[in-house]
Short mmCIF file of C-alpha atoms and ligand atoms in Angstrom, two decimals:
data_model
loop_
_atom_site.label_atom_id
_atom_site.label_comp_id
_atom_site.label_asym_id
_atom_site.label_seq_id
_atom_site.Cartn_x
_atom_site.Cartn_y
_atom_site.Cartn_z
CA MET A 1271 -18.88 -12.32 -3.35
CA ARG A 1272 -18.03 -12.35 1.02
CA VAL A 1273 -14.94 -11.21 0.83
CA LEU A 1274 -12.83 -10.17 3.97
CA VAL A 1275 -10.42 -7.07 4.05
CA THR A 1276 -7.98 -7.03 7.07
CA GLY A 1277 -6.19 -3.60 7.51
CA GLY A 1278 -10.07 -2.29 6.07
CA ALA A 1279 -10.56 0.73 7.51
CA GLY A 1280 -6.80 2.26 7.12
CA TYR A 1281 -5.34 4.19 4.48
CA ILE A 1282 -4.97 1.71 1.38
CA GLY A 1283 -7.70 -1.33 2.83
CA SER A 1284 -10.91 1.87 3.43
CA HIS A 1285 -10.11 2.43 -0.56
CA ILE A 1286 -10.12 -0.57 -1.91
CA VAL A 1287 -13.16 -1.07 0.80
CA LEU A 1288 -14.45 1.07 -1.99
CA GLU A 1289 -14.02 -0.71 -4.47
CA LEU A 1290 -15.37 -3.40 -3.53
CA MET A 1291 -18.05 -1.87 -1.88
CA GLU A 1292 -19.18 -0.76 -6.01
CA LEU A 1293 -18.91 -3.93 -7.28
CA GLY A 1294 -21.71 -4.95 -4.63
CA HIS A 1295 -19.68 -7.76 -2.35
CA GLU A 1296 -20.46 -8.91 0.73
CA ILE A 1297 -17.97 -7.03 2.48
CA ILE A 1298 -15.73 -8.10 6.17
CA ILE A 1299 -13.54 -6.18 7.65
CA VAL A 1300 -10.83 -7.34 11.04
CA ASP A 1301 -8.67 -4.30 11.98
CA ASP A 1302 -7.38 -3.57 15.53
CA MET A 1303 -7.81 0.01 14.42
CA GLU A 1304 -4.42 1.26 15.35
CA LYS A 1305 -3.70 3.28 12.31
CA GLY A 1306 -7.43 2.23 11.28
CA ASN A 1307 -9.54 5.55 10.94
CA GLU A 1308 -13.27 5.56 12.28
CA ALA A 1309 -14.40 7.72 10.04
CA ASN A 1310 -13.80 5.22 7.03
CA LEU A 1311 -15.72 2.69 8.73
CA PHE A 1312 -19.23 2.44 6.53
CA PRO A 1313 -21.77 1.13 8.54
CA GLU A 1314 -22.99 -1.86 5.16
CA ASN A 1315 -20.01 -3.38 5.93
CA GLU A 1316 -19.24 -5.98 8.79
CA PHE A 1317 -16.26 -4.99 11.58
CA ILE A 1318 -14.29 -7.29 13.49
CA LYS A 1319 -12.40 -5.33 15.95
CA GLY A 1320 -8.96 -7.03 16.70
CA GLU A 1321 -5.74 -8.36 15.90
CA ILE A 1322 -4.78 -11.12 13.22
CA GLN A 1323 -2.77 -12.50 15.33
CA ASP A 1324 -5.73 -13.54 17.41
CA PRO A 1325 -7.31 -16.95 16.45
CA GLU A 1326 -10.42 -16.27 18.36
CA ILE A 1327 -11.19 -13.17 15.88
CA LEU A 1328 -10.46 -14.87 12.04
CA LYS A 1329 -12.79 -17.54 13.61
CA LYS A 1330 -15.11 -15.32 14.33
CA ALA A 1331 -14.18 -13.40 10.72
CA PHE A 1332 -14.21 -17.29 9.01
CA ALA A 1333 -18.12 -18.03 10.57
CA LYS A 1334 -19.58 -17.72 7.08
CA LYS A 1335 -17.52 -19.02 4.41
CA VAL A 1336 -15.07 -16.18 2.60
CA ASP A 1337 -14.66 -16.41 -0.79
CA ALA A 1338 -11.39 -14.03 -0.73
CA VAL A 1339 -8.60 -11.99 1.62
CA PHE A 1340 -7.32 -8.62 1.18
CA HIS A 1341 -4.67 -8.32 3.15
CA PHE A 1342 -3.17 -4.75 4.40
CA ALA A 1343 -2.91 -5.27 8.16
CA ALA A 1344 0.87 -4.29 8.74
CA TRP A 1345 2.98 -1.61 9.55
CA LYS A 1346 4.90 -0.17 7.00
CA ALA A 1347 7.35 2.50 7.88
CA ALA A 1348 10.44 1.52 6.73
CA GLY A 1349 12.50 4.05 9.45
CA GLU A 1350 10.51 2.24 12.07
CA SER A 1351 11.54 -1.30 11.55
CA MET A 1352 15.19 -0.74 11.67
CA THR A 1353 14.84 -0.36 15.05
CA ASP A 1354 11.70 -2.56 16.46
CA PRO A 1355 11.82 -5.30 13.78
CA LEU A 1356 10.20 -7.19 16.45
CA LYS A 1357 6.75 -5.21 16.08
CA TYR A 1358 7.27 -6.20 12.26
CA THR A 1359 8.00 -9.52 12.93
CA MET A 1360 4.90 -10.11 15.66
CA ASN A 1361 2.55 -7.81 12.98
CA ASN A 1362 3.94 -8.67 9.44
CA LEU A 1363 4.98 -11.99 9.62
CA ASN A 1364 3.34 -13.85 12.59
CA GLY A 1365 0.13 -12.09 11.92
CA THR A 1366 0.47 -12.97 8.33
CA PHE A 1367 0.91 -16.98 8.96
CA THR A 1368 -2.12 -16.43 11.42
CA LEU A 1369 -4.31 -15.58 8.69
CA LEU A 1370 -2.29 -18.13 6.14
CA ASN A 1371 -3.55 -20.85 8.28
CA ALA A 1372 -7.54 -19.35 8.79
CA MET A 1373 -7.34 -19.65 5.51
CA ILE A 1374 -6.08 -22.95 4.86
CA GLN A 1375 -8.99 -24.46 8.11
CA TYR A 1376 -12.30 -22.38 6.86
CA GLY A 1377 -10.44 -23.68 2.91
CA CYS A 1378 -10.57 -19.97 1.45
CA GLN A 1379 -8.26 -20.24 -1.59
CA TYR A 1380 -7.67 -16.29 -2.70
CA ILE A 1381 -5.62 -14.06 -1.02
CA VAL A 1382 -4.26 -11.02 -2.54
CA PHE A 1383 -0.95 -9.34 -0.59
CA SER A 1384 -0.67 -5.55 -0.20
CA SER A 1385 3.71 -6.48 -0.84
CA SER A 1386 5.70 -3.70 -1.71
CA ALA A 1387 8.34 -2.15 -4.19
CA ALA A 1388 10.83 -2.37 -0.69
CA VAL A 1389 11.04 -6.03 -1.61
CA TYR A 1390 13.82 -4.67 -4.22
CA GLY A 1391 15.62 -2.77 -2.12
CA ALA A 1392 18.79 -0.17 -4.21
CA PRO A 1393 17.96 -0.65 -7.42
CA LYS A 1394 20.46 -2.04 -9.98
CA TYR A 1395 18.62 -0.40 -12.51
CA LEU A 1396 15.76 1.42 -13.71
CA PRO A 1397 12.91 0.99 -14.34
CA ILE A 1398 11.67 -1.44 -11.80
CA ASP A 1399 10.58 -4.45 -13.38
CA GLU A 1400 9.36 -7.94 -12.01
CA ASN A 1401 12.66 -9.61 -12.53
CA HIS A 1402 14.45 -7.63 -10.94
CA PRO A 1403 17.10 -8.80 -7.92
CA LEU A 1404 15.30 -9.18 -4.72
CA GLN A 1405 17.60 -7.59 -1.92
CA PRO A 1406 15.51 -5.40 1.03
CA GLU A 1407 17.13 -3.10 2.68
CA ASN A 1408 14.55 -2.59 5.28
CA TYR A 1409 13.21 -5.12 7.68
CA TYR A 1410 10.01 -3.93 6.41
CA GLY A 1411 11.15 -4.63 2.97
CA TYR A 1412 11.98 -8.25 4.42
CA THR A 1413 9.17 -9.45 5.75
CA LYS A 1414 7.41 -8.11 2.91
CA LEU A 1415 9.31 -10.61 0.96
CA CYS A 1416 9.29 -13.34 3.68
CA ILE A 1417 5.41 -13.65 2.86
CA GLU A 1418 5.87 -13.20 -0.73
CA GLU A 1419 7.35 -16.05 -0.88
CA ASN A 1420 5.81 -18.29 1.77
CA LEU A 1421 2.68 -17.69 -0.03
CA GLU A 1422 4.81 -19.32 -3.16
CA TRP A 1423 5.02 -22.35 -0.68
CA PHE A 1424 1.62 -22.71 0.39
CA ASP A 1425 0.41 -21.83 -3.83
CA LYS A 1426 2.67 -25.74 -4.31
CA LEU A 1427 2.00 -27.27 -1.21
CA LYS A 1428 -1.91 -26.32 -0.27
CA GLY A 1429 -3.16 -24.48 -4.31
CA LEU A 1430 -3.50 -21.49 -1.92
CA LYS A 1431 -4.01 -19.16 -4.69
CA SER A 1432 -2.52 -15.66 -4.71
CA ALA A 1433 -1.53 -11.92 -6.06
CA ARG A 1434 1.34 -10.00 -4.59
CA LEU A 1435 0.97 -6.71 -5.48
CA ARG A 1436 4.03 -4.56 -5.30
CA TYR A 1437 3.21 -0.80 -4.34
CA PHE A 1438 5.96 2.23 -5.37
CA ASN A 1439 4.43 5.23 -3.92
CA ALA A 1440 0.92 4.51 -2.49
CA ALA A 1441 -0.32 8.00 -2.08
CA GLY A 1442 -4.08 10.15 -3.28
CA TYR A 1443 -7.76 9.98 -1.39
CA ASP A 1444 -10.29 8.61 -3.36
CA PRO A 1445 -11.57 11.59 -6.02
CA LYS A 1446 -15.19 11.37 -4.40
CA GLY A 1447 -14.24 12.37 -1.49
CA ARG A 1448 -16.43 9.20 -0.08
CA ILE A 1449 -12.93 8.47 2.74
CA LYS A 1450 -13.45 10.89 5.37
CA GLY A 1451 -10.94 10.09 7.91
CA ILE A 1452 -7.06 10.75 7.22
CA GLU A 1453 -4.05 8.43 7.79
CA LYS A 1454 -2.89 8.66 11.42
CA THR A 1455 0.35 9.20 11.73
CA PRO A 1456 1.64 9.77 7.97
CA ALA A 1457 6.06 9.25 7.81
CA ASN A 1458 5.04 9.26 3.83
CA LEU A 1459 6.19 13.13 2.05
CA LEU A 1460 2.91 13.44 0.43
CA PRO A 1461 0.93 13.51 3.02
CA ILE A 1462 3.56 15.29 5.70
CA ILE A 1463 3.05 18.05 2.89
CA MET A 1464 -0.53 18.34 2.78
CA GLU A 1465 -0.48 17.99 6.91
CA ALA A 1466 3.02 21.49 6.82
CA ALA A 1467 -0.29 22.71 4.08
CA ALA A 1468 -3.10 22.40 6.56
CA GLY A 1469 -1.60 23.34 9.58
CA ILE A 1470 -1.84 20.70 11.59
CA ARG A 1471 2.49 20.85 11.40
CA LYS A 1472 4.76 23.83 11.33
CA GLY A 1473 6.71 22.74 8.19
CA PHE A 1474 8.65 19.68 6.71
CA GLU A 1475 11.34 19.05 5.96
CA ILE A 1476 13.13 18.30 2.35
CA PHE A 1477 15.40 15.08 3.44
CA GLY A 1478 18.72 16.27 0.62
CA ASN A 1479 19.38 18.11 -2.10
CA ASP A 1480 22.84 16.69 -3.75
CA TYR A 1481 21.47 13.74 -5.32
CA GLU A 1482 22.42 13.01 -8.87
CA THR A 1483 18.86 13.93 -10.49
CA GLU A 1484 17.64 17.25 -11.59
CA ASP A 1485 16.86 19.15 -9.68
CA GLY A 1486 18.85 17.03 -6.54
CA THR A 1487 16.58 16.33 -4.91
CA CYS A 1488 14.90 12.17 -4.66
CA VAL A 1489 12.02 11.04 -7.11
CA ARG A 1490 9.89 8.37 -6.95
CA ASP A 1491 6.83 7.35 -8.92
CA TYR A 1492 3.20 7.85 -7.01
CA ILE A 1493 0.60 6.00 -7.81
CA HIS A 1494 -2.69 6.81 -6.36
CA VAL A 1495 -4.63 4.42 -4.47
CA SER A 1496 -7.83 4.59 -5.87
CA ASP A 1497 -5.40 3.13 -9.49
CA LEU A 1498 -4.11 0.98 -6.74
CA ALA A 1499 -7.61 -0.36 -5.62
CA LYS A 1500 -9.10 -1.03 -8.97
CA ALA A 1501 -5.93 -2.89 -10.00
CA HIS A 1502 -6.93 -5.59 -6.79
CA VAL A 1503 -10.04 -5.89 -7.91
CA LEU A 1504 -8.27 -7.42 -11.31
CA ALA A 1505 -5.36 -9.03 -9.13
CA LEU A 1506 -8.11 -11.60 -7.28
CA ASP A 1507 -11.04 -12.04 -11.33
CA TYR A 1508 -6.99 -12.84 -12.72
CA ILE A 1509 -6.29 -15.28 -10.06
CA MET A 1510 -9.49 -16.68 -10.03
CA ALA A 1511 -10.08 -17.24 -12.78
CA LYS A 1512 -7.08 -18.76 -14.07
CA LYS A 1513 -6.25 -20.44 -10.75
CA GLU A 1514 -3.05 -19.14 -11.14
CA SER A 1515 -0.36 -16.98 -8.62
CA LEU A 1516 0.36 -13.88 -10.08
CA THR A 1517 2.87 -10.96 -9.31
CA VAL A 1518 2.69 -7.43 -10.27
CA ASN A 1519 4.88 -4.22 -9.72
CA LEU A 1520 2.15 -1.40 -9.51
CA GLY A 1521 3.18 2.27 -10.16
CA SER A 1522 2.88 5.30 -12.04
CA GLU A 1523 5.40 4.30 -14.82
CA SER A 1524 6.81 8.63 -13.53
CA GLY A 1525 9.06 10.06 -11.95
CA TYR A 1526 8.89 13.23 -9.91
CA SER A 1527 11.51 14.91 -7.66
CA VAL A 1528 10.83 16.28 -3.81
CA LYS A 1529 11.26 18.99 -5.18
CA GLU A 1530 8.77 18.74 -8.12
CA MET A 1531 5.94 18.00 -5.29
CA ALA A 1532 6.64 20.23 -2.96
CA ASP A 1533 5.85 23.05 -6.07
CA LEU A 1534 3.36 21.62 -7.50
CA SER A 1535 1.83 21.55 -3.89
CA GLU A 1536 1.95 25.02 -3.14
CA LYS A 1537 0.37 25.34 -6.51
CA VAL A 1538 -2.77 23.18 -5.83
CA VAL A 1539 -3.03 24.50 -2.78
CA GLY A 1540 -2.67 27.63 -3.42
CA LYS A 1541 -0.25 29.14 -1.22
CA GLN A 1542 3.29 28.86 -0.04
CA ILE A 1543 4.05 25.75 2.68
CA PRO A 1544 6.78 26.27 4.98
CA HIS A 1545 10.02 23.83 4.07
CA LYS A 1546 13.60 23.62 4.85
CA THR A 1547 16.03 21.47 3.45
CA GLY A 1548 18.15 19.09 5.63
CA PRO A 1549 20.57 16.42 5.38
CA ARG A 1550 19.81 13.04 3.13
CA ARG A 1551 17.48 10.06 4.68
CA LEU A 1552 19.91 7.43 5.39
CA GLY A 1553 18.80 4.51 2.95
CA ASP A 1554 17.15 6.64 0.51
CA PRO A 1555 18.27 5.82 -2.89
CA ALA A 1556 17.95 9.18 -5.26
CA LYS A 1557 15.35 7.21 -8.24
CA LEU A 1558 12.91 5.08 -7.96
CA LEU A 1559 10.49 4.30 -11.09
CA ALA A 1560 8.68 1.82 -11.55
CA SER A 1561 7.56 -0.23 -14.71
CA SER A 1562 4.37 -1.57 -14.52
CA LYS A 1563 4.01 -3.59 -18.09
CA LYS A 1564 2.88 -6.41 -16.24
CA ALA A 1565 -0.10 -5.66 -14.94
CA ARG A 1566 -0.96 -3.34 -17.88
CA GLN A 1567 -0.93 -5.99 -20.35
CA VAL A 1568 -1.67 -9.01 -17.20
CA LEU A 1569 -4.60 -7.49 -15.84
CA ASN A 1570 -5.55 -4.89 -18.34
CA TRP A 1571 -4.85 -1.87 -15.73
CA THR A 1572 -4.36 1.68 -16.81
CA PRO A 1573 -3.66 4.35 -14.18
CA ILE A 1574 -5.88 7.04 -14.75
CA TYR A 1575 -5.38 9.53 -11.09
CA SER A 1576 -1.19 9.44 -10.82
CA ASP A 1577 -0.76 12.55 -12.42
CA ALA A 1578 0.55 14.77 -9.70
CA GLU A 1579 -1.68 16.66 -10.11
CA THR A 1580 -4.87 14.96 -9.76
CA LEU A 1581 -3.18 13.20 -7.31
CA LEU A 1582 -1.95 16.58 -5.04
CA SER A 1583 -5.44 17.35 -5.25
CA SER A 1584 -7.70 14.92 -4.13
CA MET A 1585 -5.78 14.99 -0.93
CA TRP A 1586 -6.24 18.63 -0.76
CA ASN A 1587 -10.03 17.89 -1.44
CA LEU A 1588 -9.64 16.61 2.13
CA TYR A 1589 -6.92 18.47 3.95
CA LYS A 1590 -8.35 21.67 3.42
CA ASN A 1591 -11.05 20.59 5.55
CA LEU A 1592 -9.42 19.30 8.85
N1 UFG B 937 10.85 12.77 1.59
C1 UFG B 937 11.13 14.21 1.98
N2 UFG B 937 10.48 14.44 3.76
C2 UFG B 937 9.54 13.87 4.61
C3 UFG B 937 8.77 12.82 3.91
C4 UFG B 937 9.43 12.19 3.05
O1 UFG B 937 11.92 15.01 1.47
O2 UFG B 937 9.01 14.75 5.78
C5 UFG B 937 11.63 12.48 1.45
C6 UFG B 937 11.74 11.17 1.08
O3 UFG B 937 13.23 11.30 1.34
C7 UFG B 937 11.75 10.34 -0.30
C8 UFG B 937 10.85 10.75 -1.20
O4 UFG B 937 10.17 11.90 0.00
O5 UFG B 937 13.42 10.53 -1.20
C9 UFG B 937 9.21 9.53 -0.60
O6 UFG B 937 10.05 9.26 0.52
P1 UFG B 937 8.18 8.06 1.21
O7 UFG B 937 8.96 8.28 2.71
O8 UFG B 937 6.93 9.06 1.52
O9 UFG B 937 8.40 7.23 0.31
P2 UFG B 937 10.25 6.48 0.87
O10 UFG B 937 10.43 6.36 -1.09
O11 UFG B 937 10.60 6.38 1.01
O12 UFG B 937 8.96 4.59 0.18
C10 UFG B 937 7.70 4.63 0.09
C11 UFG B 937 6.73 3.80 0.39
C12 UFG B 937 7.69 2.06 0.58
C13 UFG B 937 8.50 1.91 0.00
C14 UFG B 937 8.55 2.83 -1.53
C15 UFG B 937 8.86 2.09 -2.49
O13 UFG B 937 7.03 3.60 1.49
O14 UFG B 937 7.20 1.21 1.49
O15 UFG B 937 7.38 4.14 -1.36
O16 UFG B 937 8.84 3.65 -4.10
F1 UFG B 937 8.44 0.58 -0.86
#
């Protein structure tokens, strides 16, 4: 198959590219390289540098028949989306609509969409399944929900089949070490801890220790990016075989607190990592936990790298050499 991966030089996109390469697909990557990393571009794949908002770039990408699209090109910092929403309107919404338009124009019927648990907002119950109310608490989450809803319409109106994959806390790096470029300017806990461990930053801060959890710090569901990658190819197989769209959560179904992750990181890297405890970050729920029952049943998907130590080791293997 010939597949287009938008954002294919980025953190999650590059791991899906690896999975697709293992399966022998012909791959074309569109990435504007703002967050993408040169080191994660593989010479055997076709690469077009540019924005998905640019129809001329998409014209090049669809010059030869594309069988399916994996769509990762988007901003993903929830905090930033509240202070600079238009940045998210343009890239996440406008970019996706331009892409969908091109798919219809050039006759491509299948898209795997990188969505987020941010579509749920503050949890009303745990674990969060796909029937949980959809009330995003930040603009980033809203852009993901808006696209999911439009994908529903494009299915009804144009027969476009989509897999909308709602990730929980994506983390980790390729266990085989093939990804060499780290995420640029990370805003998430684990890459920040790793940067502190590697001396790229002085230390890190735990945002609040007075939550109603066992140790007072927030609990999250971390899922290894290589497990996510596997789910993407299974999801594409599903929508192509069944000719129906799909929405699923992707999480490990196990929760770790910020403090547990900090302690385990020190164990994995074998030294103390400077950190202090600060105030809560606005908008953080105490606990998030996925139900991935649907993905397990429908896709026959099982995470294999997502226990905390495997996940952290896969990160440290990269960061320790920086
Ligand atoms: N945290 C710190 N210090 C930091 C960074 C984060 O203590 O320097 C804490 C946060 O307060 C939170 C936890 O670590 O309690 C995880 O925070 P992240 O920023 O890594 O991730 P979030 O849980 O806020 O959000 C992530 C994705 C969202 C997704 C969500 C779903 O960024 O897109 O997981 O679980 F929706």
